[in-house]
Structures are given as C-alpha cells and as structure tokens.
XYZ file of C-alpha atoms in Angstrom:
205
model
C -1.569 -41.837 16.061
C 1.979 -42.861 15.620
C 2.482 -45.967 13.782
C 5.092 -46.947 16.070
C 4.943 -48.864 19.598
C 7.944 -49.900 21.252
C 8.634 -54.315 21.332
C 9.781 -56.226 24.510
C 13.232 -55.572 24.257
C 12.451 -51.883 23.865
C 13.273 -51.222 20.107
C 10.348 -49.541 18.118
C 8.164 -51.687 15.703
C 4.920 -51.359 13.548
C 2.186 -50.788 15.913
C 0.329 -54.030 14.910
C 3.272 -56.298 15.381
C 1.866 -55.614 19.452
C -2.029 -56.607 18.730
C -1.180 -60.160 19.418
C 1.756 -62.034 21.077
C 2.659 -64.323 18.294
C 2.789 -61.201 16.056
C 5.993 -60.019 17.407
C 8.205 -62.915 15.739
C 5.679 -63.231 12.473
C 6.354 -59.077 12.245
C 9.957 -59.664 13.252
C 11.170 -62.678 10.729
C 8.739 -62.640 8.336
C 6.573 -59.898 6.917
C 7.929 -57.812 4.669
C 11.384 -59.667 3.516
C 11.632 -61.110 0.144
C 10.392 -64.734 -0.584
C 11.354 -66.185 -3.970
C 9.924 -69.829 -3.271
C 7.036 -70.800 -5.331
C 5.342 -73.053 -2.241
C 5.736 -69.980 0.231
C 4.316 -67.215 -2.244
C 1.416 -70.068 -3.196
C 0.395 -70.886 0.305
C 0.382 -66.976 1.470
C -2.227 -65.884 -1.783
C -4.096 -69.039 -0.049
C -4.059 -67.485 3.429
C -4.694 -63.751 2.498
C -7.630 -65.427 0.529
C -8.742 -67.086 3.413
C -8.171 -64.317 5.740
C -10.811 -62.144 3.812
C -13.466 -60.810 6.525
C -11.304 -62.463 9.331
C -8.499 -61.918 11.020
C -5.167 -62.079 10.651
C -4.512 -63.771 14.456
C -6.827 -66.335 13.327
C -5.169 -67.265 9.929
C -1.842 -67.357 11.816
C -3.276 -69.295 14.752
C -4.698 -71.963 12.004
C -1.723 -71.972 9.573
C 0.143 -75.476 10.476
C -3.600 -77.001 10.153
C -3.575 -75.415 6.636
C -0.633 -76.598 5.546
C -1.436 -80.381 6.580
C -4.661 -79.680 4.833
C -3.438 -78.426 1.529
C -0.325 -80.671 1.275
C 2.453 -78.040 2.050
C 0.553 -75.754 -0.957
C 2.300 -77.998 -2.807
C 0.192 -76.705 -6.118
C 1.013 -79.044 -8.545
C -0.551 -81.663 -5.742
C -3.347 -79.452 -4.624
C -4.244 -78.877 -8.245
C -5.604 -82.683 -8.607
C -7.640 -82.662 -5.729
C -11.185 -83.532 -6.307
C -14.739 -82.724 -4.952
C -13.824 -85.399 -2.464
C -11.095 -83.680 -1.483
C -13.262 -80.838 -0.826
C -15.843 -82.396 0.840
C -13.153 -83.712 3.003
C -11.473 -80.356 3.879
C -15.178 -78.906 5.187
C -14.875 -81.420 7.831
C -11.681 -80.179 8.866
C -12.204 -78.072 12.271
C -8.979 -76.854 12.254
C -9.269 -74.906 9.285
C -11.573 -72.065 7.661
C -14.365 -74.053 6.322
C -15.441 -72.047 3.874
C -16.319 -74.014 0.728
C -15.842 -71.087 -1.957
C -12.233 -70.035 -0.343
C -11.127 -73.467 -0.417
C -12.808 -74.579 -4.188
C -10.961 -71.418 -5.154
C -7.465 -73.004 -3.566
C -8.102 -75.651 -5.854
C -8.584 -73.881 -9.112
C -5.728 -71.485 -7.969
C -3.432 -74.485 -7.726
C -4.268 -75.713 -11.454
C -3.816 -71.604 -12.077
C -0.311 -71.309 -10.767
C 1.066 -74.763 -12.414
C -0.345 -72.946 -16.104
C 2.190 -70.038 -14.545
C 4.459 -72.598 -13.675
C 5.025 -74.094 -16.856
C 4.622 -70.666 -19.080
C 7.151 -68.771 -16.653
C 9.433 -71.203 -14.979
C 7.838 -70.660 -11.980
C 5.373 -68.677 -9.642
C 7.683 -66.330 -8.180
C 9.108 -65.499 -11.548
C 5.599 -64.649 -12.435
C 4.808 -62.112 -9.455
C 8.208 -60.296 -8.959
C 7.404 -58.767 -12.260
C 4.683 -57.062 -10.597
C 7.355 -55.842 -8.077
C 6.099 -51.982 -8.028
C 8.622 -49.219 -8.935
C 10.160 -46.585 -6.083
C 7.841 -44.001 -7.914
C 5.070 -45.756 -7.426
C 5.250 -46.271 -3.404
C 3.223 -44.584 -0.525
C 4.070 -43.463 2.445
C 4.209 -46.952 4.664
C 0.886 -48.445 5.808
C -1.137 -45.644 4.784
C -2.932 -47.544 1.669
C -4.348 -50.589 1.672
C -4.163 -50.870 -1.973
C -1.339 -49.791 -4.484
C -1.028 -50.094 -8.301
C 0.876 -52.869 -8.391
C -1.737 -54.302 -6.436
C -4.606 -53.376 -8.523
C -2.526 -54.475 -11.434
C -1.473 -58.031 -10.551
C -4.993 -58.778 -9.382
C -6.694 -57.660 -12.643
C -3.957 -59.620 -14.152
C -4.467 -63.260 -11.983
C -8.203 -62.701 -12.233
C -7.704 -62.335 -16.242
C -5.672 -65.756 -15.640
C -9.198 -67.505 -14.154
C -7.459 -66.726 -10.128
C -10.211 -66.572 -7.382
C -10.265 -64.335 -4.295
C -7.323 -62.086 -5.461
C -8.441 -58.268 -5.288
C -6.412 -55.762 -4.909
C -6.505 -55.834 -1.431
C -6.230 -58.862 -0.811
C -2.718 -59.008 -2.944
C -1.337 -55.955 -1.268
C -1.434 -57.837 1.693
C 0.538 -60.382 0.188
C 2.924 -58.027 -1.435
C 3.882 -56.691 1.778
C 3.613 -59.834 3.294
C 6.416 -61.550 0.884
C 8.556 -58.200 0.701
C 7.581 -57.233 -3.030
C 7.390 -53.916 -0.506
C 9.214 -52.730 2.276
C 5.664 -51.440 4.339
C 7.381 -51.153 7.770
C 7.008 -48.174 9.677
C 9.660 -45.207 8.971
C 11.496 -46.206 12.752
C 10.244 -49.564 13.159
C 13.423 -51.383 13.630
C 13.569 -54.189 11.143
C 12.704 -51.941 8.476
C 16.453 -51.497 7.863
C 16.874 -55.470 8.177
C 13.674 -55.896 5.589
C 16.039 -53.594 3.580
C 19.100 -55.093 3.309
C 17.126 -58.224 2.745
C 15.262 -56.546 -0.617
C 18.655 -55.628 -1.761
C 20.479 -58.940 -1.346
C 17.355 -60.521 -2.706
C 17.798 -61.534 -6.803
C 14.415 -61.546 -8.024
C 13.916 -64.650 -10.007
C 13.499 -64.563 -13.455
C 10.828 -65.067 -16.482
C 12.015 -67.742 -18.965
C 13.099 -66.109 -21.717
C-alpha cells in the first residue's frame, strides 16, 4: 500500500494525515518540523504518554482541555502540584482520566525542571538525542529507532514515567528531531527546509 493519498487541494500527503479531518492541518503545520520550546516539547511527551492504547484523534480532540488542565505544561508549575491536584484532574471529563498517566505528568514535571536546571533547558536536553543520517529508516516503516530506544532508557534512568521507545519516537517525529514524512508527501520538503533553518539549542557548557 502506498503511503501516499492525495489532500483536498490535490497535492500528495502521508496517508494518515486523511484518517481524520482535523489531521490535515495538525499533519500540515505541525508534525514533523522542529520545536525548540521547552513548554511545547514538555506538553507533547505528556500527550504521547497519554495517547498510549488510544488514539491519536482523541488526544488531539482533548488537547485545549489538557492544556487548561496542566497549566500550559508549564513544568516548573505542574511540578508542585499535589495529590489534590490529582484528585482534582480525575474529575476532569474533558481529559484522559487515567490516574497513573497523569501522577506520571507530575513526577515528569519535577523530572524536566532537574533537566532544566542541569542543561539550561529541556530542549537542550533532547536535541542531543537528535539521531544521525546513518541511523534513519526508510519513512514510517519503524515504529521505533535508536535514538528512540536510547533517549527512553536514558529519561527512564532520570526517574521519567511512560516514555518507551515507542512512545518517544512518536514524539521525535512529532517535534521534527526526524523528518518521517512520506518520500512525495508534499510538506516533506517544507519539514526540510524547516530542520535546516532550525539551530538546535544548546547544552550549557
């Protein structure tokens, strides 16, 4: 099966940006070009966390909820809520109420200020695990990678929750650490020229 299936305006695009209507500009603007805010990269190891055994549609469908819920993922404010807080957010219909996933937002938060701190600052922290051009598969034919496997192992060393390897490769495409768009799919050029005006940020020396 081709990996390709042709948008509404006609151009060719990753076959799952047409599984759900609101996938087309989420596909289009966002997956797959290169995020360098700390808030951004937080909140999306939050969702792909969140998103494990679900779907994708429903993440996205939920994801303003989520972000009134968990301040912004604003870590260094999620990181002092309490088991109130908690208790709070499984009450909240309009987001995954699923007390490990969230407890685990929570200790992630107090995880990525320690990063913070050490590194200067989340992003500078995970674009080291940016993986090499020799280390790449063919697009959207793994669901893990190396990199993957490695950052994961690495978080989890770090006390992280809900951060396999799968689960990160979905966020390294996600935030563009990859360019996984179809060979054809027509912002893969655009996710391109992105990555290469993109200055990863850097570890304090």
């Amino acid at each position: 099966m081709t990996q390709l299936i042709p948008g509404p305006d006609g151009r060719p695009r990753c076959r799952w940006s047409a599984a759900a209507p609101e996938f087309i500009a989420y596909h289009d603007k966002e997956w797959g070009f290169p995020v360098g805010d700390d808030r951004r990269l937080f909140e999306k190891l939050c969702l792909e966390s969140f998103q494990s055994g679900l779907s994708w549609r429903t993440i996205l469908a939920k994801r303003e909820n989520f972000r009134a819920a968990f301040q912004g993922f604003d870590f260094e404010k999620v990181a002092r809520f309490t088991d109130a807080d908690v208790e709070r957010l499984l009450g909240d219909a309009g987001i995954v109420r699923h007390r490990g996933k969230i407890e685990a937002v929570v200790n992630n938060a107090k995880r990525a200020c320690e990063l913070a701190a050490r590194d200067g600052s989340l992003a500078a922290y995970l674009w080291r695990y940016e993986p090499g051009a020799d280390e790449l598969a063919e697009p959207q034919t793994v669901s893990t990678s190396p990199a993957s496997t490695r950052l994961s192992k690495a978080l989890k060393a770090q006390g992280w929750k809900f951060v396999g390897p799968t689960t990160v490769f979905a966020f390294m495409q996600a935030m563009g650490l990859l360019n996984d768009h179809a060979q054809g799919c027509a912002i893969r050029a655009e996710a391109d020229r992105a990555r290469a005006a993109f200055e990863p940020p850097r570890t304090r020396a």
